[in-house]
């Protein structure tokens, strides 16, 4: 109640979106895993893409698409970076750039490699800037022995997520292992989940544990939502026969992209909300955080005891990545497929009866915002000078603050110091 959902893009502009992000020009970058689950031809042929969507008239609806990179093997994430973008596509994390101005990448350089390929639902993904200036990645539950091509060093990420510096090639493991979407709130709390879980908080950062390697700990994260029947989901779509785990009907079984709400557009009631995708049941779930001792606790939102923040009656609605946009709205990447389950967990008999790629020509991106709220224009931060960036840091929007911080670090202008001090409360 009180919210609206608007279409930002649909096929043919976007197909099979699984990740999205904005650049410093205000353009929307999208990862399309068109080759899911077994390749375009069902035999492993790559078909993934990274595209750039343009809103030419500023009405919030995308008007055209430029393919930045094509024929990628199951790409999972993109982050506009420098003059190009960082792209996650196991086994590599690479940098790509358009040097001739046509919008298409003509330079590609692998920065890190060795991430395990495996099942497409379990490949490494990202990206999220930490308050420490490092870039954090989710393990995907596949692990790997990762090599930095800049430093030559290798690192096993078995059972842990990863942080790295794309400028220097440095990397370190960090506590917890997240399946899809390791995210941070304004205060530096890190969150993750996996398919059968709504949400957990990372409670013991690894850099503290390194001080004494002889200390044994049972866990480094705390499962939130520990109420009775905490895994319950309340879909609006008709129940379908599941190809596996029929007992998980109406319970979270595809949790991904836990997204703290980092803005004030939704109002103070959402200041502690975390939104989570559940594509199997065609819903977006909400958990509300509260303090409990030295850690956090979460519960369903008031008014959602037996419902979800968003529930679609369309069984093909498959929300993957959620993002709080530069305008404060919640953006939803909808892969829009008939079957989302991987063939690894579907019996040969059922595989023979269905088209596992039904919907491979479709995809949608939505924007959720309070009904009647004026839409903020997406800022073009890359055009601002140092003083303008410092001023832009004073924003309720998490994406904007993270982006400004990164630009200030990249520029290294000591003249920013005075303005930054002026932002501090006495």
Tab-separated table of C-alpha atoms in Angstrom:
chain	number	residue	atom	x	y	z
A	1	UNK	CA	0.000	0.000	0.000
A	2	UNK	CA	1.253	3.448	-0.906
A	3	UNK	CA	3.816	2.302	-3.485
A	4	UNK	CA	3.898	2.161	-7.258
A	5	UNK	CA	5.859	-0.009	-9.655
A	6	UNK	CA	6.977	1.312	-13.035
A	7	UNK	CA	8.556	-0.382	-16.015
A	8	UNK	CA	12.072	0.893	-16.707
A	9	UNK	CA	12.961	-1.450	-19.584
A	10	UNK	CA	11.707	-4.628	-21.226
A	11	UNK	CA	12.493	-6.831	-24.187
A	12	UNK	CA	13.984	-6.273	-26.709
A	13	UNK	CA	16.021	-3.612	-24.856
A	14	UNK	CA	16.820	-6.034	-22.048
A	15	UNK	CA	16.767	-9.828	-21.959
A	16	UNK	CA	17.501	-12.138	-19.000
A	17	UNK	CA	18.873	-9.422	-16.655
A	18	UNK	CA	20.661	-10.732	-13.547
A	19	UNK	CA	22.601	-7.657	-12.365
A	20	UNK	CA	22.581	-3.885	-12.820
A	21	UNK	CA	24.503	-0.779	-11.792
A	22	UNK	CA	24.847	2.912	-12.709
A	23	UNK	CA	27.912	4.752	-13.955
A	24	UNK	CA	29.126	8.300	-13.315
A	25	UNK	CA	27.236	9.531	-16.396
A	26	UNK	CA	23.924	8.262	-15.036
A	27	UNK	CA	23.693	5.353	-17.502
A	28	UNK	CA	22.353	1.966	-16.433
A	29	UNK	CA	24.612	-1.055	-17.014
A	30	UNK	CA	22.998	-4.475	-17.158
A	31	UNK	CA	24.311	-8.052	-17.130
A	32	UNK	CA	22.244	-10.400	-19.283
A	33	UNK	CA	22.794	-14.097	-18.659
A	34	UNK	CA	21.182	-15.077	-21.957
A	35	UNK	CA	23.045	-18.386	-22.032
A	36	UNK	CA	21.522	-19.724	-18.800
A	37	UNK	CA	21.430	-22.562	-17.959
A	38	UNK	CA	23.536	-24.596	-20.423
A	39	UNK	CA	24.519	-22.174	-23.152
A	40	UNK	CA	22.615	-20.593	-26.032
A	41	UNK	CA	22.594	-23.924	-27.831
A	42	UNK	CA	22.181	-26.100	-24.743
A	43	UNK	CA	25.766	-27.295	-25.228
A	44	UNK	CA	27.680	-24.508	-23.491
A	45	UNK	CA	27.823	-21.895	-26.264
A	46	UNK	CA	28.431	-18.468	-24.631
A	47	UNK	CA	25.731	-15.858	-25.076
A	48	UNK	CA	25.893	-13.550	-22.067
A	49	UNK	CA	26.081	-9.795	-22.530
A	50	UNK	CA	26.862	-6.564	-20.733
A	51	UNK	CA	24.795	-3.696	-22.096
A	52	UNK	CA	24.359	0.021	-21.423
A	53	UNK	CA	20.820	1.412	-21.300
A	54	UNK	CA	20.208	5.063	-22.154
A	55	UNK	CA	17.303	7.233	-21.029
A	56	UNK	CA	17.605	9.900	-23.720
A	57	UNK	CA	14.627	12.063	-22.768
A	58	UNK	CA	14.948	11.802	-18.991
A	59	UNK	CA	11.517	10.301	-18.381
A	60	UNK	CA	12.845	7.321	-16.406
A	61	UNK	CA	12.113	4.840	-19.200
A	62	UNK	CA	15.017	3.456	-21.214
A	63	UNK	CA	15.024	4.381	-24.898
A	64	UNK	CA	17.964	2.502	-26.402
A	65	UNK	CA	20.588	-0.095	-25.667
A	66	UNK	CA	24.262	-0.327	-26.633
A	67	UNK	CA	25.882	-3.790	-26.336
A	68	UNK	CA	29.130	-3.168	-24.444
A	69	UNK	CA	30.307	-6.798	-24.546
A	70	UNK	CA	28.736	-9.881	-26.106
A	71	UNK	CA	29.333	-13.636	-26.227
A	72	UNK	CA	30.365	-13.881	-22.578
A	73	UNK	CA	30.114	-17.198	-20.737
A	74	UNK	CA	27.573	-16.791	-17.933
A	75	UNK	CA	28.506	-13.294	-16.664
A	76	UNK	CA	27.185	-12.550	-13.173
A	77	UNK	CA	27.975	-8.923	-12.302
A	78	UNK	CA	29.165	-5.559	-13.597
A	79	UNK	CA	30.600	-2.440	-11.965
A	80	UNK	CA	31.341	0.723	-13.963
A	81	UNK	CA	34.928	1.550	-13.068
A	82	UNK	CA	37.485	3.999	-14.394
A	83	UNK	CA	36.842	4.538	-18.093
A	84	UNK	CA	35.171	1.149	-18.447
A	85	UNK	CA	33.791	-1.581	-16.212
A	86	UNK	CA	34.732	-4.541	-14.056
A	87	UNK	CA	32.938	-7.734	-15.049
A	88	UNK	CA	32.557	-10.999	-13.150
A	89	UNK	CA	32.467	-14.036	-15.429
A	90	UNK	CA	34.066	-17.112	-13.858
A	91	UNK	CA	36.849	-18.057	-13.965
A	92	UNK	CA	37.838	-14.407	-14.511
A	93	UNK	CA	37.285	-10.959	-13.108
A	94	UNK	CA	38.318	-8.633	-15.895
A	95	UNK	CA	38.354	-4.963	-16.860
A	96	UNK	CA	36.892	-3.856	-20.199
A	97	UNK	CA	36.978	-0.436	-21.813
A	98	UNK	CA	35.644	1.373	-24.855
A	99	UNK	CA	38.558	3.432	-26.236
A	100	UNK	CA	37.056	4.653	-29.527
A	101	UNK	CA	33.790	6.080	-28.180
A	102	UNK	CA	31.310	3.760	-29.893
A	103	UNK	CA	30.016	2.353	-26.594
A	104	UNK	CA	31.447	-1.114	-27.274
A	105	UNK	CA	34.455	-2.546	-25.449
A	106	UNK	CA	37.606	-2.942	-27.509
A	107	UNK	CA	40.047	-3.485	-24.613
A	108	UNK	CA	39.779	-6.400	-22.204
A	109	UNK	CA	42.244	-7.234	-19.423
A	110	UNK	CA	41.966	-10.033	-16.852
A	111	UNK	CA	42.778	-8.813	-13.325
A	112	UNK	CA	41.969	-11.927	-11.276
A	113	UNK	CA	41.400	-15.521	-12.329
A	114	UNK	CA	40.821	-18.932	-10.762
A	115	UNK	CA	37.229	-18.579	-9.584
A	116	UNK	CA	35.509	-21.964	-9.901
A	117	UNK	CA	33.025	-22.106	-12.774
A	118	UNK	CA	30.572	-24.866	-11.831
A	119	UNK	CA	26.823	-24.354	-11.553
A	120	UNK	CA	25.730	-20.938	-12.830
A	121	UNK	CA	23.694	-20.292	-9.676
A	122	UNK	CA	26.833	-20.654	-7.572
A	123	UNK	CA	29.486	-18.581	-9.330
A	124	UNK	CA	31.284	-15.661	-7.722
A	125	UNK	CA	29.589	-12.286	-8.028
A	126	UNK	CA	29.674	-8.722	-6.730
A	127	UNK	CA	30.333	-5.869	-6.488
A	128	UNK	CA	30.044	-3.728	-3.327
A	129	UNK	CA	32.359	-0.946	-2.157
A	130	UNK	CA	33.289	-1.096	1.517
A	131	UNK	CA	33.725	1.967	3.691
A	132	UNK	CA	37.405	0.944	3.734
A	133	UNK	CA	37.707	1.670	0.003
A	134	UNK	CA	38.072	-2.012	-0.945
A	135	UNK	CA	35.783	-3.823	-3.361
A	136	UNK	CA	33.922	-6.833	-1.938
A	137	UNK	CA	32.789	-9.948	-3.799
A	138	UNK	CA	30.525	-12.860	-2.921
A	139	UNK	CA	31.996	-16.354	-3.129
A	140	UNK	CA	28.939	-17.835	-4.830
A	141	UNK	CA	29.507	-21.073	-2.868
A	142	UNK	CA	31.928	-22.374	-5.505
A	143	UNK	CA	35.238	-21.107	-4.142
A	144	UNK	CA	38.453	-21.365	-6.101
A	145	UNK	CA	42.130	-20.534	-5.821
A	146	UNK	CA	42.255	-16.980	-7.087
A	147	UNK	CA	45.327	-15.467	-8.681
A	148	UNK	CA	45.991	-11.744	-8.998
A	149	UNK	CA	47.640	-11.128	-12.352
A	150	UNK	CA	48.987	-7.806	-11.072
A	151	UNK	CA	50.819	-9.229	-8.039
A	152	UNK	CA	51.165	-12.883	-9.040
A	153	UNK	CA	49.862	-14.001	-5.637
A	154	UNK	CA	47.261	-16.748	-5.191
A	155	UNK	CA	44.609	-17.159	-2.500
A	156	UNK	CA	42.103	-19.901	-1.675
A	157	UNK	CA	38.635	-18.470	-1.068
A	158	UNK	CA	37.109	-21.750	0.098
A	159	UNK	CA	34.378	-20.955	2.625
A	160	UNK	CA	34.924	-17.201	2.499
A	161	UNK	CA	34.123	-14.101	0.499
A	162	UNK	CA	36.790	-11.801	-0.940
A	163	UNK	CA	37.810	-8.175	-0.933
A	164	UNK	CA	40.210	-6.733	-3.473
A	165	UNK	CA	41.783	-3.562	-4.794
A	166	UNK	CA	41.358	-3.449	-8.579
A	167	UNK	CA	44.011	-0.718	-8.888
A	168	UNK	CA	46.826	-2.617	-7.154
A	169	UNK	CA	45.744	-6.250	-7.432
A	170	UNK	CA	45.785	-6.778	-3.666
A	171	UNK	CA	43.250	-9.248	-2.283
A	172	UNK	CA	42.185	-10.749	1.035
A	173	UNK	CA	39.585	-13.241	2.184
A	174	UNK	CA	36.808	-11.937	4.438
A	175	UNK	CA	34.455	-13.683	6.837
A	176	UNK	CA	31.420	-15.650	5.606
A	177	UNK	CA	30.488	-17.214	2.284
A	178	UNK	CA	27.639	-15.583	0.390
A	179	UNK	CA	25.806	-17.135	-2.545
A	180	UNK	CA	24.521	-14.119	-4.484
A	181	UNK	CA	24.938	-10.530	-3.320
A	182	UNK	CA	27.112	-9.577	-0.345
A	183	UNK	CA	25.819	-6.147	0.717
A	184	UNK	CA	26.585	-3.386	3.227
A	185	UNK	CA	24.492	-0.821	5.088
A	186	UNK	CA	25.418	2.781	5.917
A	187	UNK	CA	27.182	1.764	9.135
A	188	UNK	CA	29.484	-0.879	7.708
A	189	UNK	CA	27.444	-3.937	8.686
A	190	UNK	CA	27.808	-6.674	6.072
A	191	UNK	CA	24.945	-8.967	5.073
A	192	UNK	CA	24.582	-12.084	2.975
A	193	UNK	CA	22.376	-15.100	2.425
A	194	UNK	CA	21.965	-18.254	0.407
A	195	UNK	CA	19.018	-19.917	-1.290
A	196	UNK	CA	17.330	-21.379	1.849
A	197	UNK	CA	17.983	-18.288	4.034
A	198	UNK	CA	16.550	-14.794	4.052
A	199	UNK	CA	19.405	-12.976	5.724
A	200	UNK	CA	22.495	-13.138	7.919
A	201	UNK	CA	24.894	-10.593	9.361
A	202	UNK	CA	28.668	-10.975	9.350
A	203	UNK	CA	29.530	-10.603	13.044
A	204	UNK	CA	33.211	-11.566	13.273
A	205	UNK	CA	35.320	-9.856	10.586
A	206	UNK	CA	38.300	-11.958	9.555
A	207	UNK	CA	40.902	-9.242	10.117
A	208	UNK	CA	40.163	-9.468	13.849
A	209	UNK	CA	40.416	-13.251	13.871
A	210	UNK	CA	43.817	-13.101	12.156
A	211	UNK	CA	45.273	-11.545	15.304
A	212	UNK	CA	45.193	-14.973	16.953
A	213	UNK	CA	45.030	-17.891	14.505
A	214	UNK	CA	44.770	-20.354	17.406
A	215	UNK	CA	41.334	-19.089	18.413
A	216	UNK	CA	38.600	-21.447	17.175
A	217	UNK	CA	35.175	-19.980	16.489
A	218	UNK	CA	32.012	-21.860	15.578
A	219	UNK	CA	30.684	-19.247	13.189
A	220	UNK	CA	31.491	-15.796	11.871
A	221	UNK	CA	27.938	-14.792	10.978
A	222	UNK	CA	24.608	-14.609	12.758
A	223	UNK	CA	21.420	-15.817	11.123
A	224	UNK	CA	18.773	-13.134	11.370
A	225	UNK	CA	15.023	-13.731	11.334
A	226	UNK	CA	15.178	-16.421	14.015
A	227	UNK	CA	11.447	-16.328	14.734
A	228	UNK	CA	9.256	-19.406	14.497
A	229	UNK	CA	8.590	-20.425	10.904
A	230	UNK	CA	11.094	-17.763	9.833
A	231	UNK	CA	11.610	-19.204	6.331
A	232	UNK	CA	7.940	-18.805	5.405
A	233	UNK	CA	7.086	-17.024	2.148
A	234	UNK	CA	3.633	-15.775	1.124
A	235	UNK	CA	3.402	-15.838	-2.678
A	236	UNK	CA	0.456	-14.502	-4.670
A	237	UNK	CA	1.163	-16.783	-7.637
A	238	UNK	CA	-0.371	-20.220	-8.092
A	239	UNK	CA	1.745	-23.015	-6.561
A	240	UNK	CA	3.638	-25.047	-9.147
A	241	UNK	CA	5.016	-28.557	-8.976
A	242	UNK	CA	8.654	-28.216	-7.965
A	243	UNK	CA	11.236	-30.307	-9.851
A	244	UNK	CA	13.031	-30.899	-6.550
A	245	UNK	CA	12.491	-30.274	-2.839
A	246	UNK	CA	8.669	-30.240	-2.938
A	247	UNK	CA	8.691	-29.705	0.833
A	248	UNK	CA	10.095	-26.185	0.342
A	249	UNK	CA	6.838	-24.919	-1.164
A	250	UNK	CA	5.953	-21.570	0.444
A	251	UNK	CA	9.363	-21.347	2.117
A	252	UNK	CA	12.411	-19.422	0.951
A	253	UNK	CA	14.329	-21.582	-1.492
A	254	UNK	CA	15.987	-19.061	-3.814
A	255	UNK	CA	16.955	-16.197	-1.512
A	256	UNK	CA	19.393	-13.766	-3.106
A	257	UNK	CA	20.487	-10.124	-3.310
A	258	UNK	CA	19.898	-8.961	0.314
A	259	UNK	CA	19.657	-5.191	-0.123
A	260	UNK	CA	19.673	-2.717	2.790
A	261	UNK	CA	17.557	0.309	1.921
A	262	UNK	CA	19.987	3.241	1.824
A	263	UNK	CA	17.962	6.391	1.173
A	264	UNK	CA	15.096	8.389	2.682
A	265	UNK	CA	12.681	8.375	-0.277
A	266	UNK	CA	10.646	5.529	1.254
A	267	UNK	CA	10.328	7.408	4.549
A	268	UNK	CA	11.556	6.733	8.100
A	269	UNK	CA	9.602	3.472	8.400
A	270	UNK	CA	12.079	1.909	5.919
A	271	UNK	CA	15.301	3.238	7.459
A	272	UNK	CA	16.185	-0.251	8.743
A	273	UNK	CA	14.704	-2.389	5.970
A	274	UNK	CA	16.513	-5.056	3.964
A	275	UNK	CA	14.858	-6.299	0.772
A	276	UNK	CA	15.531	-9.817	-0.532
A	277	UNK	CA	14.676	-11.491	-3.854
A	278	UNK	CA	12.855	-14.822	-3.884
A	279	UNK	CA	12.435	-15.661	-7.589
A	280	UNK	CA	11.040	-19.178	-7.146
A	281	UNK	CA	7.985	-17.805	-5.328
A	282	UNK	CA	7.837	-14.589	-7.397
A	283	UNK	CA	8.218	-12.289	-4.390
A	284	UNK	CA	10.400	-9.613	-2.845
A	285	UNK	CA	10.652	-10.093	0.911
A	286	UNK	CA	11.370	-7.463	3.559
A	287	UNK	CA	13.199	-7.876	6.863
A	288	UNK	CA	13.353	-5.005	9.392
A	289	UNK	CA	16.505	-4.727	11.510
A	290	UNK	CA	16.772	-3.830	15.166
A	291	UNK	CA	19.613	-3.895	17.694
A	292	UNK	CA	19.948	-6.876	19.999
A	293	UNK	CA	23.073	-6.812	22.139
A	294	UNK	CA	26.224	-6.525	20.053
A	295	UNK	CA	24.505	-7.843	16.927
A	296	UNK	CA	21.297	-7.268	15.017
A	297	UNK	CA	17.921	-8.940	14.923
A	298	UNK	CA	15.324	-8.885	12.167
A	299	UNK	CA	11.612	-9.435	11.840
A	300	UNK	CA	8.843	-9.080	9.302
A	301	UNK	CA	7.600	-5.574	8.680
A	302	UNK	CA	4.401	-4.414	10.344
A	303	UNK	CA	1.530	-5.240	8.041
A	304	UNK	CA	3.468	-8.068	6.366
A	305	UNK	CA	2.924	-10.848	8.890
A	306	UNK	CA	1.232	-12.979	6.215
A	307	UNK	CA	2.251	-11.188	3.026
A	308	UNK	CA	5.303	-9.877	1.179
A	309	UNK	CA	6.520	-6.404	0.235
A	310	UNK	CA	5.949	-7.367	-3.407
A	311	UNK	CA	4.241	-10.497	-4.709
A	312	UNK	CA	3.381	-11.181	-8.332
A	313	UNK	CA	0.615	-13.424	-9.593
A	314	UNK	CA	2.827	-14.141	-12.633
A	315	UNK	CA	4.826	-17.366	-12.154
A	316	UNK	CA	7.364	-16.112	-14.697
A	317	UNK	CA	8.326	-13.086	-12.554
A	318	UNK	CA	11.913	-13.910	-11.477
A	319	UNK	CA	13.477	-11.064	-9.453
A	320	UNK	CA	17.241	-11.531	-9.292
A	321	UNK	CA	19.274	-8.461	-8.337
A	322	UNK	CA	17.770	-5.631	-6.296
A	323	UNK	CA	19.423	-2.219	-6.149
A	324	UNK	CA	18.582	1.075	-4.456
A	325	UNK	CA	19.037	3.488	-7.330
A	326	UNK	CA	20.537	6.984	-7.376
A	327	UNK	CA	16.971	8.315	-7.194
A	328	UNK	CA	16.138	6.385	-4.010
A	329	UNK	CA	13.813	3.930	-5.761
A	330	UNK	CA	14.215	0.165	-5.477
A	331	UNK	CA	15.173	-1.326	-8.850
A	332	UNK	CA	14.340	-4.932	-9.712
A	333	UNK	CA	16.049	-7.034	-12.390
A	334	UNK	CA	13.452	-9.572	-13.546
A	335	UNK	CA	14.999	-12.440	-15.524
A	336	UNK	CA	11.474	-13.499	-16.571
A	337	UNK	CA	11.807	-17.225	-17.208
A	338	UNK	CA	9.370	-20.129	-17.010
A	339	UNK	CA	11.970	-22.363	-15.316
A	340	UNK	CA	14.662	-20.930	-13.085
A	341	UNK	CA	15.906	-24.182	-11.564
A	342	UNK	CA	19.187	-25.524	-12.950
A	343	UNK	CA	19.036	-28.850	-14.854
A	344	UNK	CA	21.470	-30.276	-12.310
A	345	UNK	CA	18.474	-30.568	-9.967
A	346	UNK	CA	15.793	-31.543	-12.479
A	347	UNK	CA	15.173	-35.181	-13.301
A	348	UNK	CA	15.801	-36.304	-16.905
A	349	UNK	CA	12.114	-37.252	-17.187
A	350	UNK	CA	10.958	-33.732	-16.376
A	351	UNK	CA	13.663	-32.151	-18.529
A	352	UNK	CA	12.254	-34.075	-21.491
A	353	UNK	CA	8.774	-32.624	-20.897
A	354	UNK	CA	9.568	-28.891	-20.657
A	355	UNK	CA	11.423	-26.156	-22.508
A	356	UNK	CA	14.142	-25.189	-20.039
A	357	UNK	CA	14.863	-21.956	-21.920
A	358	UNK	CA	11.284	-20.698	-22.188
A	359	UNK	CA	11.468	-16.938	-21.782
A	360	UNK	CA	15.003	-16.612	-23.151
A	361	UNK	CA	13.786	-13.748	-25.342
A	362	UNK	CA	12.338	-11.706	-22.464
A	363	UNK	CA	13.373	-9.626	-19.458
A	364	UNK	CA	12.244	-6.614	-17.450
A	365	UNK	CA	13.604	-3.972	-15.090
A	366	UNK	CA	11.215	-2.272	-12.665
A	367	UNK	CA	11.373	0.730	-10.350
A	368	UNK	CA	9.474	0.746	-7.041
A	369	UNK	CA	8.815	4.086	-5.349
A	370	UNK	CA	6.248	5.769	-3.091
A	371	UNK	CA	3.132	6.685	-5.022
A	372	UNK	CA	3.167	10.349	-6.039
A	373	UNK	CA	6.797	10.965	-5.050
A	374	UNK	CA	8.667	13.267	-7.405
A	375	UNK	CA	11.357	11.371	-9.303
A	376	UNK	CA	14.879	12.611	-8.745
A	377	UNK	CA	17.113	12.887	-11.809
A	378	UNK	CA	20.059	10.472	-11.838
A	379	UNK	CA	23.166	12.612	-11.169
A	380	UNK	CA	26.117	12.760	-13.542
A	381	UNK	CA	28.817	12.733	-10.887
A	382	UNK	CA	31.638	12.379	-13.384
A	383	UNK	CA	31.054	15.966	-14.538
A	384	UNK	CA	31.560	17.483	-11.068
A	385	UNK	CA	34.757	19.162	-9.881
A	386	UNK	CA	36.217	18.420	-6.454
A	387	UNK	CA	34.051	20.983	-4.670
A	388	UNK	CA	30.980	19.622	-6.413
A	389	UNK	CA	31.832	16.075	-5.359
A	390	UNK	CA	32.299	17.128	-1.747
A	391	UNK	CA	28.887	18.782	-1.814
A	392	UNK	CA	27.375	15.666	-3.413
A	393	UNK	CA	28.653	13.559	-0.510
A	394	UNK	CA	26.008	15.230	1.657
A	395	UNK	CA	23.249	12.976	0.370
A	396	UNK	CA	20.829	10.431	1.868
A	397	UNK	CA	21.522	8.125	-1.072
A	398	UNK	CA	23.982	5.299	-0.461
A	399	UNK	CA	24.879	4.792	-4.118
A	400	UNK	CA	25.751	8.470	-4.452
A	401	UNK	CA	27.921	8.570	-1.327
A	402	UNK	CA	29.784	5.403	-2.330
A	403	UNK	CA	30.364	6.772	-5.828
A	404	UNK	CA	31.556	10.157	-4.587
A	405	UNK	CA	33.939	8.511	-2.128
A	406	UNK	CA	35.412	6.422	-4.931
A	407	UNK	CA	35.832	9.443	-7.236
A	408	UNK	CA	37.512	11.483	-4.507
A	409	UNK	CA	39.941	8.639	-3.815
A	410	UNK	CA	40.709	8.266	-7.516
A	411	UNK	CA	41.360	11.968	-8.027
A	412	UNK	CA	43.490	12.326	-4.907
A	413	UNK	CA	42.865	16.072	-4.680
A	414	UNK	CA	44.114	17.285	-1.298
A	415	UNK	CA	41.911	20.346	-1.759
A	416	UNK	CA	38.912	18.215	-0.831
A	417	UNK	CA	39.996	18.021	2.824
A	418	UNK	CA	38.668	21.401	3.929
A	419	UNK	CA	35.269	20.830	2.377
A	420	UNK	CA	35.023	17.344	3.866
A	421	UNK	CA	35.782	18.700	7.330
A	422	UNK	CA	32.980	21.194	6.826
A	423	UNK	CA	30.507	18.336	6.378
A	424	UNK	CA	31.290	16.890	9.815
A	425	UNK	CA	28.854	17.620	12.622
A	426	UNK	CA	30.429	19.484	15.565
